[in-house]
Structures are given as structure tokens and as C-alpha cells.
Amino acid sequence: MGKRLKSSRYITGFDGLRTLAVIGVILYHILPQSLPGGFLGVPIFFVVSGYLITDLLIQEKEERGFISIKDFYLRRFRRLYPALLTMVLVSSAYITLFQRNLLVNIRGIILSNVFYVYNWFQIKHHESYFAHFGGESPFTHLWSLSIEGQFYLLWPLLVILLLAFIKKKSMIALIIFLGAFISALEMALLYHGGDPSRLYYGTDTRMFAILIGAALAFVWPSTKLRPQVNTGHRRFLDGIGAFALAGIILSFIFASAQASGIYHMGMFFFSILSALLVAIVAHPGGDFNRLFTNPLFTWIGKRSYGIYLYQFPVMIFYESKVKVGNHPILNAVIEIALILVISELSYRYLERPLQFFDYRQTLSVIREAFRKDTMHMPRRYALSIAGLVVMVALIGALMQPKSNQMQANPVQATIAKNQAQTKKNNQTKAKPSKKVQANLEKQLIQKQINQAQNMSLTAVGDSVLVATSPSLQDIFPQMYVDAQVGRQVYMVPDVLKNLQAQGHLADTVLLVEGTNGAFNEEQLAQIMEVLGKRQVYWVNVHVPTKSWQNSVNKGIKEAGRKYPNIHVIDWYDYSNGHESWFYNDDVHPNKVGTDKFTNLVAQKILK
């Protein structure tokens, strides 16, 4: 590796910016209802990376007369690769041993992360960033690291070409900014509602934040900013910084990943806001570098890569074993503590040592660790554990099941079977069998049965509705069901509009929604704008493995108070404590639970 540049300066306040970004991301993932705009922490990371990397490349060109691509790649490899590879392999080994329902495509997941193309793997396999339930992957968040990896691969070459053929740096900055604008415009043009995961994952539609940071580096070089400025200039810098910081915090609090404005240039303008804050923190003449420099921010900022890296595995593995829904705050604190501890261990014993390790000595270090008279017993244990982890991860990769083989999971098998049955029922409106009819007679009076047979009803929902819809259609043969695994409340208005356009939206509507995430008043208002005065029966949720359970149920209860035509069906209270009614996920009703669910819904609607 080349020597450190003489002219470069370490901007301590950038650790504070990383802290701001990682706090937003962590709270968004662990307690999404508490900070709905926290996902915007990622564009902050992107802008900082684009600025720092480009600034250093320009400094290297000016100081040495050339840019060493080899040294650049080695620096990035040493800093990022060991922790990423460790996280992927350890998580894969854990999945192989303890959570085999997540083994689908594990081989492709490992390889695509090794080569930094995981975001395109997610797009190819139609993985949703917003489907928060049902086999959620501990690798979901790694899309952003793949985008950064692709940037690191190509950007030094592009900077060399730009500096060689265009003399004016302001012109280079303008060209890069134009590229950022085109990337954001592509996102805006491709967004047509629904699940925006393709736009969220795509390098082409997310590169604008990194490019905005890169453009800034050409017009705001860190080593050429004057540390001494007059009082007026300092106040101006601080005012811009305060404006940008306030905008970022307000965006964290009020923005929504489901809002169309986010994809119609909203994220682009947020990235510009982030670039303003980056510029002000980078300037030594203002006060924001000092504001963002303190021991806590420095500690978190230096470990922010590890914190971001390990967050999802901790969350997914912890929440698969612990019912966090009843005590979301307590469990969030425990999860954050686990993430911080693991990140500290990674930073101290993995990231820092391997950042300066001479990889040419790898074989000699391994031989020394396993000599009989060695004094390096901790190193021997560490290498032995690492070898075991790699072996188990490779076994998982070799034994990975195909997607259709995972239907052995009873929940998935039930859902697959019911989706086909529901589609058939929607078309035929078949009468219930004699066996079902006899069962109905035990649960409902004849007047209710007659009413149900002729009742026009539309049901919209998520996987819980998929799991129970055939049973509901036995009671309500005129019921039209539109259910989808992973559906969230923000998607419901568009679903209702389509049903209305097709003539399938009845005067009575059953909503089975909220399993996959919380909702806000705006989304509720959009639903009710479509439904108008129709009678709406909304089944609340039993999802004890997720932090949003209580907030969703509170929201549904408040919706019932606000809108007289919304009637809440309290499935949570009715089923709480009856674990035998559910499959192992404790969310989807099994055969017994489906009967209970169906009976409760029927009694409420036919009341």
C-alpha cells in the first residue's frame, strides 16, 4: 500500500455524520414506527463515501501526479472485505444449523456478496425490501454495500479519465451532477406505485447519492478550505449546516418509505441536503465539525460499518426466537446492545487487525498457530473456529433446497394450496360441501347461514387472509378475495382502486392487514377515501414476533373510533394465549386456528 498523503486531513466530524446515519437506519429497522424516515440514513452514507473517496483520489493525483488503482483497491479490500465475508459466512453457518427455512438460494447469496453484486441478485429473485414478515433474510441490507463495491471498482478509472480530458473541475462536477440527476430521474420515471424494491436496490436508480457526494469533492476539496474565516462567513456556514441538519432530522421523523414523493425526486433532494451538511462539516472554518466531534459520536462512527453490517442478522435471528411484540422497547434495547457488542468485537479483533495485516504472511501465520510448541493458542482457537464456520457455511451452500422444496414448511404449503383454491373460488362461487355445511350449523344459526350465503363481500389482506380464505369462502361463497403474501397497508389503496375498477368492490369489505408493518393516518385516509361509506370490518393482528404488533392494533382501534363505518374484529385478544391455534411462526392460524378465526369473523360480520 502507498504511504498516507501528506496533504490529507482526517475530518473528525464525519464520524458524527456516520453516527447520525446509522442511528436512523437501526431505529428504522428495529422500531420502524418510531422513526419511519430512518431508511434515509443510507443516502447519508452514500454521500459521505462519494465525497471522501473522490476527495482522496483528487488529492493523490495532485500530490503524486498519478492515482494508484492497485493501492486504492487494496485499501478498500482491507477495510471492508474481512467483516463482510465474516458476517456472510457466520450467518450462513447459523442458518445451516438452526434456521434452515432461510437456506433457499444461500449459495447465490454468498457468491453475489463476495463479488458485490447482491443488489442485482435481489432484483433478479424479486426480493422485497419492504416485506417484513415470512422468511425475512438476514442479508437484506447488504444491497447498499454491493452498490458501494461497484462504485469503488469503477470510480478511480472514471476519475482518471475525467481529470485527463477535462481541465476545469467545475465542469467535471457539473457532468457528475448531471449523471446523478439522470439516476434520480430514472427512479422517478420507473416508479408507478406498488412495491418499489427494484428502484430501491438498483445501482442505476440509487447511484445519485454517491455521485452527488463525488461532485461536491471537485468543488469543495477538503484540503483547500480555509480554517480562518470572518465572523459573517462562519455564521453563514453554521446557518446552512443548521438548515441541512434540521431538514435531515425532520425527514427521519416524517418521511415514509412508501410515500410516492420519496421516489419522485424526494430522495434526490434529501441527498442534496445531506451533501450540504457534509460540506459544512468538512469546512474547518465553521462550527459543525466540532459539533459532530465528541467521544460518543467518534466511538459509534468508527464502528458504524460493523453496526450496519451486523444489524440484520442480530434482528432476524433474535426475533425468530423471542416474541418481541409484547415488549418492543425492551427487546429493541437488547437487540441494539447485542449489535453494539458484536460490532465492538469485530472492530477490535477483526477489522482493525486485518486492515493492517500483511496477507503475504497468511500461510506462515497459520503454520505458526498450529505448531506443537506454539505460544499462539488464542490464534489457533480463532483459526479453528473460523475453519469450522467456513465448513458449515459451505455445507449449507451445497445442500441448499430449491425454492419449491421449501413448500415442506407447513405455512408455505398451506399458503400455496390456498392461493390456488381462492382463485378458483373467486371464479366459481361454489357452495360449501355437506361436511362444511354441518360444521356451519354448529357455529351459526340458520338465519346467519342464509344471510352469509347471499352476502356480497370483498376481502383484502396479507398472508393471514391467504391462510384462512378458503374457510371464509365456505361461509361467504359470494366473497371475492384479493390476498397477497407480504402485502402492507400502504399498498391497499391501489388494490381497492383496482377492485373498484373491475367491479369487485362490494358494499361490505373485510380487511386483514397489518401483519407486515405499521401504517399512518395518511395511508388510512387513502383507504377510506376509496371505501367511502362502505361497511368495513378490519381484523387486527397477532404477530408477537414483530415490534409493530401493538402499534398496528392501536392504529386499527383508533381507526374504528375515527370512522363510524370501520368495525374492529379483535383477533388479537381472542387468540392471545392460544399458541395451539397457530403454526410455529405464531402468526398464521393452523387448521384449529383457522376455524376459530373464521368463526370470529363470521359472527362479527353477521351480527
PDB file of C-alpha atoms in Angstrom, residues 75-170:
ATOM      1  CA  ARG A  75      -7.209  -0.142   0.856  1.00  0.00           C
ATOM      2  CA  ARG A  76     -10.873  -0.788   0.156  1.00  0.00           C
ATOM      3  CA  PHE A  77     -10.401  -4.566   0.334  1.00  0.00           C
ATOM      4  CA  ARG A  78      -8.599  -4.414   3.677  1.00  0.00           C
ATOM      5  CA  ARG A  79     -11.138  -2.056   5.197  1.00  0.00           C
ATOM      6  CA  LEU A  80     -14.393  -3.649   4.038  1.00  0.00           C
ATOM      7  CA  TYR A  81     -13.975  -7.232   2.908  1.00  0.00           C
ATOM      8  CA  PRO A  82     -12.955  -9.152   6.084  1.00  0.00           C
ATOM      9  CA  ALA A  83     -16.001  -8.051   8.117  1.00  0.00           C
ATOM     10  CA  LEU A  84     -18.405  -8.564   5.196  1.00  0.00           C
ATOM     11  CA  LEU A  85     -17.104 -12.061   4.481  1.00  0.00           C
ATOM     12  CA  THR A  86     -17.175 -12.937   8.181  1.00  0.00           C
ATOM     13  CA  MET A  87     -20.764 -11.751   8.594  1.00  0.00           C
ATOM     14  CA  VAL A  88     -21.972 -13.636   5.490  1.00  0.00           C
ATOM     15  CA  LEU A  89     -20.233 -16.905   6.406  1.00  0.00           C
ATOM     16  CA  VAL A  90     -21.146 -16.835  10.121  1.00  0.00           C
ATOM     17  CA  SER A  91     -24.783 -16.059   9.275  1.00  0.00           C
ATOM     18  CA  SER A  92     -24.824 -18.825   6.663  1.00  0.00           C
ATOM     19  CA  ALA A  93     -23.406 -21.286   9.179  1.00  0.00           C
ATOM     20  CA  TYR A  94     -26.028 -20.289  11.754  1.00  0.00           C
ATOM     21  CA  ILE A  95     -28.790 -20.715   9.170  1.00  0.00           C
ATOM     22  CA  THR A  96     -27.441 -24.148   8.238  1.00  0.00           C
ATOM     23  CA  LEU A  97     -27.510 -25.285  11.862  1.00  0.00           C
ATOM     24  CA  PHE A  98     -30.525 -23.529  13.354  1.00  0.00           C
ATOM     25  CA  GLN A  99     -32.779 -21.832  10.774  1.00  0.00           C
ATOM     26  CA  ARG A 100     -32.873 -23.935   7.635  1.00  0.00           C
ATOM     27  CA  ASN A 101     -36.002 -22.270   6.305  1.00  0.00           C
ATOM     28  CA  LEU A 102     -33.628 -19.479   5.211  1.00  0.00           C
ATOM     29  CA  LEU A 103     -31.359 -21.790   3.198  1.00  0.00           C
ATOM     30  CA  VAL A 104     -33.105 -21.048  -0.101  1.00  0.00           C
ATOM     31  CA  ASN A 105     -30.615 -19.514  -2.568  1.00  0.00           C
ATOM     32  CA  ILE A 106     -27.905 -19.337   0.114  1.00  0.00           C
ATOM     33  CA  ARG A 107     -25.227 -20.286  -2.420  1.00  0.00           C
ATOM     34  CA  GLY A 108     -26.173 -17.398  -4.673  1.00  0.00           C
ATOM     35  CA  ILE A 109     -26.399 -15.061  -1.677  1.00  0.00           C
ATOM     36  CA  ILE A 110     -22.840 -15.916  -0.604  1.00  0.00           C
ATOM     37  CA  LEU A 111     -21.363 -15.620  -4.089  1.00  0.00           C
ATOM     38  CA  SER A 112     -23.183 -12.410  -5.012  1.00  0.00           C
ATOM     39  CA  ASN A 113     -21.946 -10.752  -1.806  1.00  0.00           C
ATOM     40  CA  VAL A 114     -18.406 -11.959  -2.425  1.00  0.00           C
ATOM     41  CA  PHE A 115     -18.477 -10.214  -5.820  1.00  0.00           C
ATOM     42  CA  TYR A 116     -20.522  -7.195  -4.662  1.00  0.00           C
ATOM     43  CA  VAL A 117     -23.498  -7.811  -6.955  1.00  0.00           C
ATOM     44  CA  TYR A 118     -26.016  -8.856  -4.304  1.00  0.00           C
ATOM     45  CA  ASN A 119     -28.383  -5.968  -5.115  1.00  0.00           C
ATOM     46  CA  TRP A 120     -28.849  -7.354  -8.627  1.00  0.00           C
ATOM     47  CA  PHE A 121     -29.324 -10.839  -7.179  1.00  0.00           C
ATOM     48  CA  GLN A 122     -32.162  -9.428  -5.063  1.00  0.00           C
ATOM     49  CA  ILE A 123     -33.729  -7.787  -8.111  1.00  0.00           C
ATOM     50  CA  LYS A 124     -33.446 -10.973 -10.172  1.00  0.00           C
ATOM     51  CA  HIS A 125     -35.136 -13.020  -7.444  1.00  0.00           C
ATOM     52  CA  HIS A 126     -37.835 -10.362  -6.850  1.00  0.00           C
ATOM     53  CA  GLU A 127     -36.883  -9.954  -3.198  1.00  0.00           C
ATOM     54  CA  SER A 128     -38.788  -7.200  -1.446  1.00  0.00           C
ATOM     55  CA  TYR A 129     -37.029  -4.775   0.872  1.00  0.00           C
ATOM     56  CA  PHE A 130     -40.390  -3.982   2.448  1.00  0.00           C
ATOM     57  CA  ALA A 131     -41.757  -7.499   3.118  1.00  0.00           C
ATOM     58  CA  HIS A 132     -41.101  -7.605   6.837  1.00  0.00           C
ATOM     59  CA  PHE A 133     -42.553 -10.996   7.552  1.00  0.00           C
ATOM     60  CA  GLY A 134     -42.204 -14.575   6.400  1.00  0.00           C
ATOM     61  CA  GLY A 135     -38.619 -15.758   5.880  1.00  0.00           C
ATOM     62  CA  GLU A 136     -37.055 -12.293   6.039  1.00  0.00           C
ATOM     63  CA  SER A 137     -33.397 -12.560   5.100  1.00  0.00           C
ATOM     64  CA  PRO A 138     -30.538 -11.545   7.429  1.00  0.00           C
ATOM     65  CA  PHE A 139     -28.736 -10.316   4.300  1.00  0.00           C
ATOM     66  CA  THR A 140     -31.411  -7.890   3.023  1.00  0.00           C
ATOM     67  CA  HIS A 141     -29.453  -4.748   3.916  1.00  0.00           C
ATOM     68  CA  LEU A 142     -26.307  -5.779   2.037  1.00  0.00           C
ATOM     69  CA  TRP A 143     -27.672  -4.290  -1.199  1.00  0.00           C
ATOM     70  CA  SER A 144     -26.094  -0.958  -0.250  1.00  0.00           C
ATOM     71  CA  LEU A 145     -22.643  -2.477   0.259  1.00  0.00           C
ATOM     72  CA  SER A 146     -22.858  -4.014  -3.213  1.00  0.00           C
ATOM     73  CA  ILE A 147     -23.629  -0.612  -4.719  1.00  0.00           C
ATOM     74  CA  GLU A 148     -20.659   0.908  -2.896  1.00  0.00           C
ATOM     75  CA  GLY A 149     -18.462  -2.002  -4.011  1.00  0.00           C
ATOM     76  CA  GLN A 150     -19.426  -1.416  -7.659  1.00  0.00           C
ATOM     77  CA  PHE A 151     -18.678   2.288  -7.192  1.00  0.00           C
ATOM     78  CA  TYR A 152     -15.234   1.544  -5.739  1.00  0.00           C
ATOM     79  CA  LEU A 153     -14.449  -0.762  -8.654  1.00  0.00           C
ATOM     80  CA  LEU A 154     -15.198   1.738 -11.415  1.00  0.00           C
ATOM     81  CA  TRP A 155     -14.814   5.173  -9.899  1.00  0.00           C
ATOM     82  CA  PRO A 156     -10.964   5.509  -9.817  1.00  0.00           C
ATOM     83  CA  LEU A 157     -10.871   4.722 -13.537  1.00  0.00           C
ATOM     84  CA  LEU A 158     -13.540   7.336 -14.275  1.00  0.00           C
ATOM     85  CA  VAL A 159     -11.797   9.962 -12.137  1.00  0.00           C
ATOM     86  CA  ILE A 160      -8.549   9.356 -14.016  1.00  0.00           C
ATOM     87  CA  LEU A 161     -10.343   9.818 -17.350  1.00  0.00           C
ATOM     88  CA  LEU A 162     -12.212  12.928 -16.191  1.00  0.00           C
ATOM     89  CA  LEU A 163      -9.039  14.591 -14.882  1.00  0.00           C
ATOM     90  CA  ALA A 164      -7.151  13.671 -18.063  1.00  0.00           C
ATOM     91  CA  PHE A 165      -9.652  15.066 -20.563  1.00  0.00           C
ATOM     92  CA  ILE A 166     -11.437  17.873 -18.694  1.00  0.00           C
ATOM     93  CA  LYS A 167      -9.311  20.575 -17.125  1.00  0.00           C
ATOM     94  CA  LYS A 168     -11.926  22.586 -15.246  1.00  0.00           C
ATOM     95  CA  LYS A 169     -13.028  20.849 -12.071  1.00  0.00           C
ATOM     96  CA  SER A 170     -16.260  22.812 -12.015  1.00  0.00           C
TER      97      SER A 170
END
